[in-house]
Amino acid sequence: MPPRLLSGKDLSEKILASLKPKVKKLDPRLVIVQVGDEPASTTYIRKKKEACESIGMRCDLMKLKASTSFKVLIKTIRALNDDADVTGYIIQLPLPGALHENEPQLFREIDPYKDVDGFTAYNLGKMFISSEFEHLPPATPAGIIELLSDAGIKIEGKCAVVVGQSNIVGKPIATMLLNRNATVIQCHKFTENLAQYTKQADILIVAVGKPNLITSEMVKKGVVVIDVGINTVKGKIVGDVDYDEVSKFAGAITPVPGGVGPLTVACLLRNCVRAKERQIDRKS
Ligand code: NAD
């Protein structure tokens, strides 16, 4: 039997539609800061802008030169913090050159109230308390939880294996799964014998950026596979999972593209609405 296809497209449209009345009432404004001209970033930004337009949310792009200094970017961040008409803002990653090395210092400057990407230590740290404190979670992990929950896939008591340990996907999704009482195994580039762990997974989440990293020999029958990876191979977008082969064993699987990607955008916009609500109530 073919696996159940976990499409993020329909669900993201549902989430966006649910935000529309709140956007109308609260009129939040999102600002996207792009440093340089990376083509993939430009594509992601276009998708974010289109989603905002589709629900009537104000969204402005602030473009800075690739040569922008750390000092100037800090000044820009502080100005966005001080601007009462900016609900939330994101610094589109990856940052070019030396700025990339300074991401933690830059994130430290972001006002946690306006941190709609959920990258500040404050918003990430709050997630450790419990799922009730996941107020502004990073958008991709939030999208994965939405996808599992909408599909009625049980998390509690299941073995969830997360491959990848980035601060924006791997670590926060592991925390969110733990908050929902999964038994979580986190793997990364130093994990020896990756297959030994992935084979145990009831839910397998892969966020690495390496095409075909996960093959059919590495999964057990019936596994739920969430492929976060985005890679370009011969001009085609593919994930980290050998989709055709792993599909023969999986119980459910996300397509790439059209899986986690659209949900990331929808959850970012949801964070912007939440940020506005919390700013009104002054709840951090
Ligand atoms: P990252 O580069 O920050 O982290 C990659 C992780 O993979 C690291 O933790 C590393 O330890 C691990 N890794 C590398 N090689 C490995 C190996 N051989 N075995 C096991 N682990 C290994 O990446 P990221 O920002 O978390 O993104 C990961 C992927 O997800 C990328 O392809 C990115 O484009 C994609 N992504 C997609 C979305 C979306 O909305 N669909 C959002 C964010 C990132």
Short mmCIF file of C-alpha atoms and ligand atoms in Angstrom, two decimals:
data_model
loop_
_atom_site.label_atom_id
_atom_site.label_comp_id
_atom_site.label_asym_id
_atom_site.label_seq_id
_atom_site.Cartn_x
_atom_site.Cartn_y
_atom_site.Cartn_z
CA MET A 1 0.00 0.00 0.00
CA PRO A 2 1.38 3.47 -0.83
CA PRO A 3 2.11 5.67 2.21
CA ARG A 4 -0.17 8.43 3.33
CA LEU A 5 0.99 11.70 1.80
CA LEU A 6 1.42 14.43 4.41
CA SER A 7 0.89 17.50 2.27
CA GLY A 8 1.63 20.83 3.88
CA LYS A 9 -0.13 22.80 1.18
CA ASP A 10 -3.75 22.32 2.22
CA LEU A 11 -2.96 22.66 5.91
CA SER A 12 -0.97 25.85 5.36
CA GLU A 13 -3.95 27.32 3.49
CA LYS A 14 -6.19 26.37 6.41
CA ILE A 15 -3.84 28.07 8.89
CA LEU A 16 -3.59 31.17 6.71
CA ALA A 17 -7.38 31.37 6.34
CA SER A 18 -7.77 31.13 10.12
CA LEU A 19 -5.44 34.13 10.53
CA LYS A 20 -7.39 36.42 8.19
CA PRO A 21 -9.96 37.80 10.67
CA LYS A 22 -7.24 38.43 13.26
CA VAL A 23 -5.10 40.23 10.69
CA LYS A 24 -8.07 42.41 9.78
CA LYS A 25 -8.65 43.29 13.42
CA LEU A 26 -5.06 43.70 14.62
CA ASP A 27 -3.31 44.95 11.45
CA PRO A 28 0.15 43.48 12.25
CA ARG A 29 3.17 44.41 10.17
CA LEU A 30 6.02 42.07 9.30
CA VAL A 31 9.43 43.31 8.15
CA ILE A 32 11.88 41.03 6.37
CA VAL A 33 15.53 42.05 6.44
CA GLN A 34 17.54 40.65 3.54
CA VAL A 35 21.30 41.13 3.53
CA GLY A 36 22.74 40.47 0.08
CA ASP A 37 21.07 38.80 -2.85
CA GLU A 38 21.20 35.04 -2.30
CA PRO A 39 18.80 33.59 -4.92
CA ALA A 40 17.29 30.92 -2.58
CA SER A 41 16.61 33.61 0.04
CA THR A 42 14.96 35.78 -2.58
CA THR A 43 12.63 32.87 -3.45
CA TYR A 44 11.73 32.22 0.21
CA ILE A 45 11.10 35.93 0.78
CA ARG A 46 8.81 36.06 -2.25
CA LYS A 47 6.78 33.17 -0.81
CA LYS A 48 6.51 34.91 2.56
CA LYS A 49 5.40 38.15 0.89
CA GLU A 50 2.81 36.33 -1.23
CA ALA A 51 1.41 34.59 1.84
CA CYS A 52 1.14 37.94 3.65
CA GLU A 53 -0.66 39.46 0.66
CA SER A 54 -3.08 36.52 0.57
CA ILE A 55 -4.31 37.33 4.09
CA GLY A 56 -3.98 41.12 3.93
CA MET A 57 -0.98 41.31 6.28
CA ARG A 58 1.39 44.22 5.82
CA CYS A 59 4.85 43.01 4.87
CA ASP A 60 7.88 45.12 3.96
CA LEU A 61 11.23 44.04 2.63
CA MET A 62 14.29 45.90 3.88
CA LYS A 63 17.18 45.15 1.54
CA LEU A 64 20.73 45.72 2.72
CA LYS A 65 23.97 45.32 0.76
CA ALA A 66 25.96 42.10 1.16
CA SER A 67 28.81 44.30 2.44
CA THR A 68 26.70 45.54 5.39
CA SER A 69 28.81 45.63 8.55
CA PHE A 70 27.94 44.01 11.88
CA LYS A 71 27.61 47.50 13.40
CA VAL A 72 25.11 48.67 10.78
CA LEU A 73 23.03 45.51 11.11
CA ILE A 74 22.91 45.94 14.89
CA LYS A 75 21.74 49.54 14.36
CA THR A 76 19.05 48.29 11.96
CA ILE A 77 17.85 45.71 14.49
CA ARG A 78 17.68 48.32 17.26
CA ALA A 79 15.68 50.66 14.99
CA LEU A 80 13.21 47.84 14.25
CA ASN A 81 12.91 47.17 18.00
CA ASP A 82 12.08 50.84 18.58
CA ASP A 83 9.61 51.22 15.71
CA ALA A 84 6.14 50.88 17.20
CA ASP A 85 4.68 50.13 13.77
CA VAL A 86 6.80 46.97 13.37
CA THR A 87 5.04 44.00 14.95
CA GLY A 88 7.69 41.45 14.08
CA TYR A 89 10.72 41.10 11.90
CA ILE A 90 13.03 38.42 10.61
CA ILE A 91 16.63 38.47 9.51
CA GLN A 92 16.57 36.18 6.49
CA LEU A 93 19.26 33.50 6.80
CA PRO A 94 21.89 32.62 5.76
CA LEU A 95 23.73 35.88 6.34
CA PRO A 96 26.67 36.54 4.02
CA GLY A 97 30.35 36.42 4.97
CA ALA A 98 31.48 37.34 8.48
CA LEU A 99 27.93 38.22 9.57
CA HIS A 100 27.15 34.50 9.52
CA GLU A 101 29.69 33.90 12.30
CA ASN A 102 28.05 36.63 14.39
CA GLU A 103 24.47 35.32 14.23
CA PRO A 104 24.20 34.60 17.99
CA GLN A 105 25.34 38.16 18.80
CA LEU A 106 22.83 39.57 16.32
CA PHE A 107 19.96 37.44 17.61
CA ARG A 108 20.74 38.70 21.11
CA GLU A 109 19.71 42.18 19.96
CA ILE A 110 16.26 41.12 18.73
CA ASP A 111 13.39 42.17 21.00
CA PRO A 112 11.82 38.82 22.06
CA TYR A 113 8.36 40.42 21.66
CA LYS A 114 9.14 40.96 17.96
CA ASP A 115 11.08 37.72 17.42
CA VAL A 116 8.63 36.07 15.02
CA ASP A 117 11.27 33.57 13.86
CA GLY A 118 11.61 32.39 17.45
CA PHE A 119 15.41 32.52 17.34
CA THR A 120 16.17 34.48 20.53
CA ALA A 121 17.47 32.70 23.61
CA TYR A 122 14.39 33.93 25.47
CA ASN A 123 11.83 32.35 23.14
CA LEU A 124 13.88 29.19 22.64
CA GLY A 125 14.48 28.89 26.39
CA LYS A 126 10.79 29.24 27.19
CA MET A 127 10.12 26.15 25.09
CA PHE A 128 12.03 24.06 27.63
CA ILE A 129 9.35 24.71 30.26
CA SER A 130 6.44 23.00 28.49
CA SER A 131 4.29 23.15 25.36
CA GLU A 132 2.20 25.90 27.01
CA PHE A 133 5.22 28.18 26.84
CA GLU A 134 5.83 27.68 23.12
CA HIS A 135 4.47 31.15 22.36
CA LEU A 136 6.79 32.13 19.53
CA PRO A 137 8.36 28.82 18.42
CA PRO A 138 10.63 28.64 15.36
CA ALA A 139 8.32 28.31 12.37
CA THR A 140 9.60 25.06 10.85
CA PRO A 141 9.30 22.94 14.03
CA ALA A 142 5.92 24.56 14.70
CA GLY A 143 4.83 23.52 11.20
CA ILE A 144 5.96 19.94 11.79
CA ILE A 145 3.91 19.70 14.99
CA GLU A 146 0.87 21.12 13.12
CA LEU A 147 1.33 18.55 10.37
CA LEU A 148 1.51 15.61 12.80
CA SER A 149 -1.39 16.87 14.86
CA ASP A 150 -3.62 17.59 11.83
CA ALA A 151 -2.94 14.07 10.50
CA GLY A 152 -3.90 12.60 13.89
CA ILE A 153 -0.46 11.04 14.32
CA LYS A 154 0.13 10.20 17.96
CA ILE A 155 3.36 11.56 19.44
CA GLU A 156 3.04 10.51 23.07
CA GLY A 157 4.97 7.33 23.83
CA LYS A 158 6.38 7.10 20.31
CA CYS A 159 10.05 6.91 19.42
CA ALA A 160 10.90 10.11 17.55
CA VAL A 161 14.30 10.29 15.89
CA VAL A 162 15.50 13.73 14.82
CA VAL A 163 18.43 13.87 12.39
CA GLY A 164 20.02 17.33 12.56
CA GLN A 165 20.72 19.53 15.55
CA SER A 166 20.49 23.11 14.27
CA ASN A 167 19.13 25.82 16.55
CA ILE A 168 16.34 26.62 14.10
CA VAL A 169 15.05 23.09 13.31
CA GLY A 170 16.74 20.08 14.94
CA LYS A 171 17.00 21.21 18.57
CA PRO A 172 13.63 22.97 18.84
CA ILE A 173 11.69 20.14 17.16
CA ALA A 174 13.33 17.65 19.56
CA THR A 175 12.21 19.86 22.47
CA MET A 176 8.67 20.13 21.11
CA LEU A 177 8.44 16.35 20.69
CA LEU A 178 9.75 15.85 24.21
CA ASN A 179 7.14 18.34 25.48
CA ARG A 180 4.54 16.04 23.90
CA ASN A 181 6.00 12.96 25.63
CA ALA A 182 7.79 11.28 22.76
CA THR A 183 10.99 9.36 23.47
CA VAL A 184 13.45 11.46 21.51
CA ILE A 185 16.75 10.46 19.94
CA GLN A 186 18.78 13.30 18.43
CA CYS A 187 21.31 12.45 15.75
CA HIS A 188 23.83 14.70 14.01
CA LYS A 189 26.96 14.63 11.89
CA PHE A 190 29.01 12.99 14.64
CA THR A 191 26.50 10.21 15.24
CA GLU A 192 28.11 6.85 14.57
CA ASN A 193 26.01 4.31 12.70
CA LEU A 194 23.05 6.59 11.99
CA ALA A 195 20.92 3.69 10.75
CA GLN A 196 21.05 2.02 14.15
CA TYR A 197 18.94 4.94 15.46
CA THR A 198 16.76 5.77 12.45
CA LYS A 199 15.59 2.13 12.33
CA GLN A 200 14.02 2.60 15.77
CA ALA A 201 11.94 5.58 14.69
CA ASP A 202 8.14 5.58 14.75
CA ILE A 203 8.48 9.22 13.68
CA LEU A 204 11.58 10.22 11.72
CA ILE A 205 12.38 13.89 11.21
CA VAL A 206 15.28 14.71 8.91
CA ALA A 207 16.74 18.22 8.74
CA VAL A 208 20.24 17.99 7.34
CA GLY A 209 20.57 19.27 3.77
CA LYS A 210 21.98 16.11 2.14
CA PRO A 211 20.00 14.41 -0.64
CA ASN A 212 19.40 10.67 -0.19
CA LEU A 213 20.88 10.64 3.32
CA ILE A 214 18.04 8.39 4.45
CA THR A 215 17.62 5.21 2.43
CA SER A 216 15.07 2.39 2.68
CA GLU A 217 17.52 0.20 4.67
CA MET A 218 17.53 2.82 7.42
CA VAL A 219 13.82 2.82 8.30
CA LYS A 220 11.34 0.40 9.77
CA LYS A 221 7.99 -0.46 8.22
CA GLY A 222 5.18 1.99 8.95
CA VAL A 223 7.46 4.88 9.95
CA VAL A 224 6.14 8.45 9.67
CA VAL A 225 8.75 10.43 7.73
CA ILE A 226 9.02 14.21 7.89
CA ASP A 227 11.59 15.40 5.38
CA VAL A 228 12.66 18.97 6.12
CA GLY A 229 15.66 19.07 3.77
CA ILE A 230 15.70 21.30 0.72
CA ASN A 231 18.34 20.45 -1.87
CA THR A 232 18.69 21.17 -5.56
CA VAL A 233 19.74 18.17 -7.64
CA LYS A 234 19.93 18.62 -11.42
CA GLY A 235 17.64 21.64 -11.17
CA LYS A 236 15.03 19.74 -9.11
CA ILE A 237 14.13 20.37 -5.48
CA VAL A 238 14.53 17.24 -3.34
CA GLY A 239 14.65 16.50 0.37
CA ASP A 240 17.09 14.48 2.48
CA VAL A 241 15.16 11.22 2.09
CA ASP A 242 15.27 8.82 -0.86
CA TYR A 243 11.56 9.41 -1.41
CA ASP A 244 10.80 6.66 -3.95
CA GLU A 245 12.50 3.88 -1.99
CA VAL A 246 11.57 4.97 1.55
CA SER A 247 7.92 5.39 0.44
CA LYS A 248 7.75 1.61 -0.04
CA PHE A 249 8.15 1.17 3.73
CA ALA A 250 6.72 4.35 5.24
CA GLY A 251 3.25 4.63 6.72
CA ALA A 252 3.20 8.35 5.98
CA ILE A 253 5.66 10.73 4.33
CA THR A 254 5.97 14.41 3.41
CA PRO A 255 6.64 15.35 -0.21
CA VAL A 256 9.44 17.75 -1.08
CA PRO A 257 8.47 20.34 -2.19
CA GLY A 258 4.98 20.82 -0.77
CA GLY A 259 5.52 19.26 2.67
CA VAL A 260 7.07 21.21 5.52
CA GLY A 261 7.96 24.30 3.42
CA PRO A 262 4.48 25.88 3.09
CA LEU A 263 3.84 25.25 6.79
CA THR A 264 6.99 27.14 7.74
CA VAL A 265 5.59 30.21 5.98
CA ALA A 266 2.12 29.84 7.54
CA CYS A 267 3.57 29.40 11.05
CA LEU A 268 5.78 32.47 10.61
CA LEU A 269 2.70 34.56 9.83
CA ARG A 270 0.86 32.98 12.75
CA ASN A 271 3.76 34.03 15.00
CA CYS A 272 3.40 37.59 13.72
CA VAL A 273 -0.28 37.64 14.70
CA ARG A 274 0.56 36.09 18.09
CA ALA A 275 3.31 38.67 18.61
CA LYS A 276 0.78 41.45 18.05
CA GLU A 277 -1.66 39.87 20.51
CA ARG A 278 1.05 39.51 23.13
CA GLN A 279 2.29 43.07 22.57
CA ILE A 280 -1.24 44.35 23.22
CA ASP A 281 -1.43 42.34 26.45
CA ARG A 282 2.29 42.96 27.21
CA LYS A 283 2.72 39.23 27.73
CA SER A 284 6.24 38.07 26.90
P1 NAD B 1 22.15 23.22 9.40
O1 NAD B 1 23.14 23.19 8.30
O2 NAD B 1 22.17 24.33 10.38
O3 NAD B 1 22.25 21.84 10.22
C1 NAD B 1 22.43 20.64 9.58
C2 NAD B 1 22.48 19.55 10.62
O4 NAD B 1 22.70 18.31 9.96
C3 NAD B 1 23.62 19.71 11.62
O5 NAD B 1 23.07 19.66 12.92
C4 NAD B 1 24.55 18.52 11.37
O6 NAD B 1 25.09 17.97 12.57
C5 NAD B 1 23.63 17.53 10.70
N1 NAD B 1 24.33 16.65 9.76
C6 NAD B 1 25.19 16.98 8.76
N2 NAD B 1 25.62 15.87 8.12
C7 NAD B 1 25.03 14.81 8.72
C8 NAD B 1 25.08 13.43 8.52
N3 NAD B 1 25.83 12.89 7.54
N4 NAD B 1 24.34 12.65 9.33
C9 NAD B 1 23.57 13.17 10.30
N5 NAD B 1 23.48 14.49 10.55
C10 NAD B 1 24.20 15.31 9.76
O7 NAD B 1 20.75 23.06 8.70
P2 NAD B 1 19.25 23.55 9.03
O8 NAD B 1 19.20 25.03 8.97
O9 NAD B 1 18.69 22.84 10.20
O10 NAD B 1 18.54 22.97 7.71
C11 NAD B 1 18.58 21.61 7.39
C12 NAD B 1 17.90 21.38 6.06
O11 NAD B 1 16.53 21.78 6.16
C13 NAD B 1 18.46 22.20 4.90
O12 NAD B 1 18.34 21.46 3.71
C14 NAD B 1 17.54 23.41 4.84
O13 NAD B 1 17.49 23.99 3.55
C15 NAD B 1 16.23 22.77 5.20
N6 NAD B 1 15.25 23.68 5.81
C16 NAD B 1 14.00 23.59 5.34
C17 NAD B 1 13.00 24.37 5.88
C18 NAD B 1 11.61 24.24 5.36
O14 NAD B 1 10.79 25.10 5.62
N7 NAD B 1 11.28 23.16 4.68
C19 NAD B 1 13.30 25.26 6.91
C20 NAD B 1 14.60 25.29 7.42
C21 NAD B 1 15.59 24.48 6.85
#
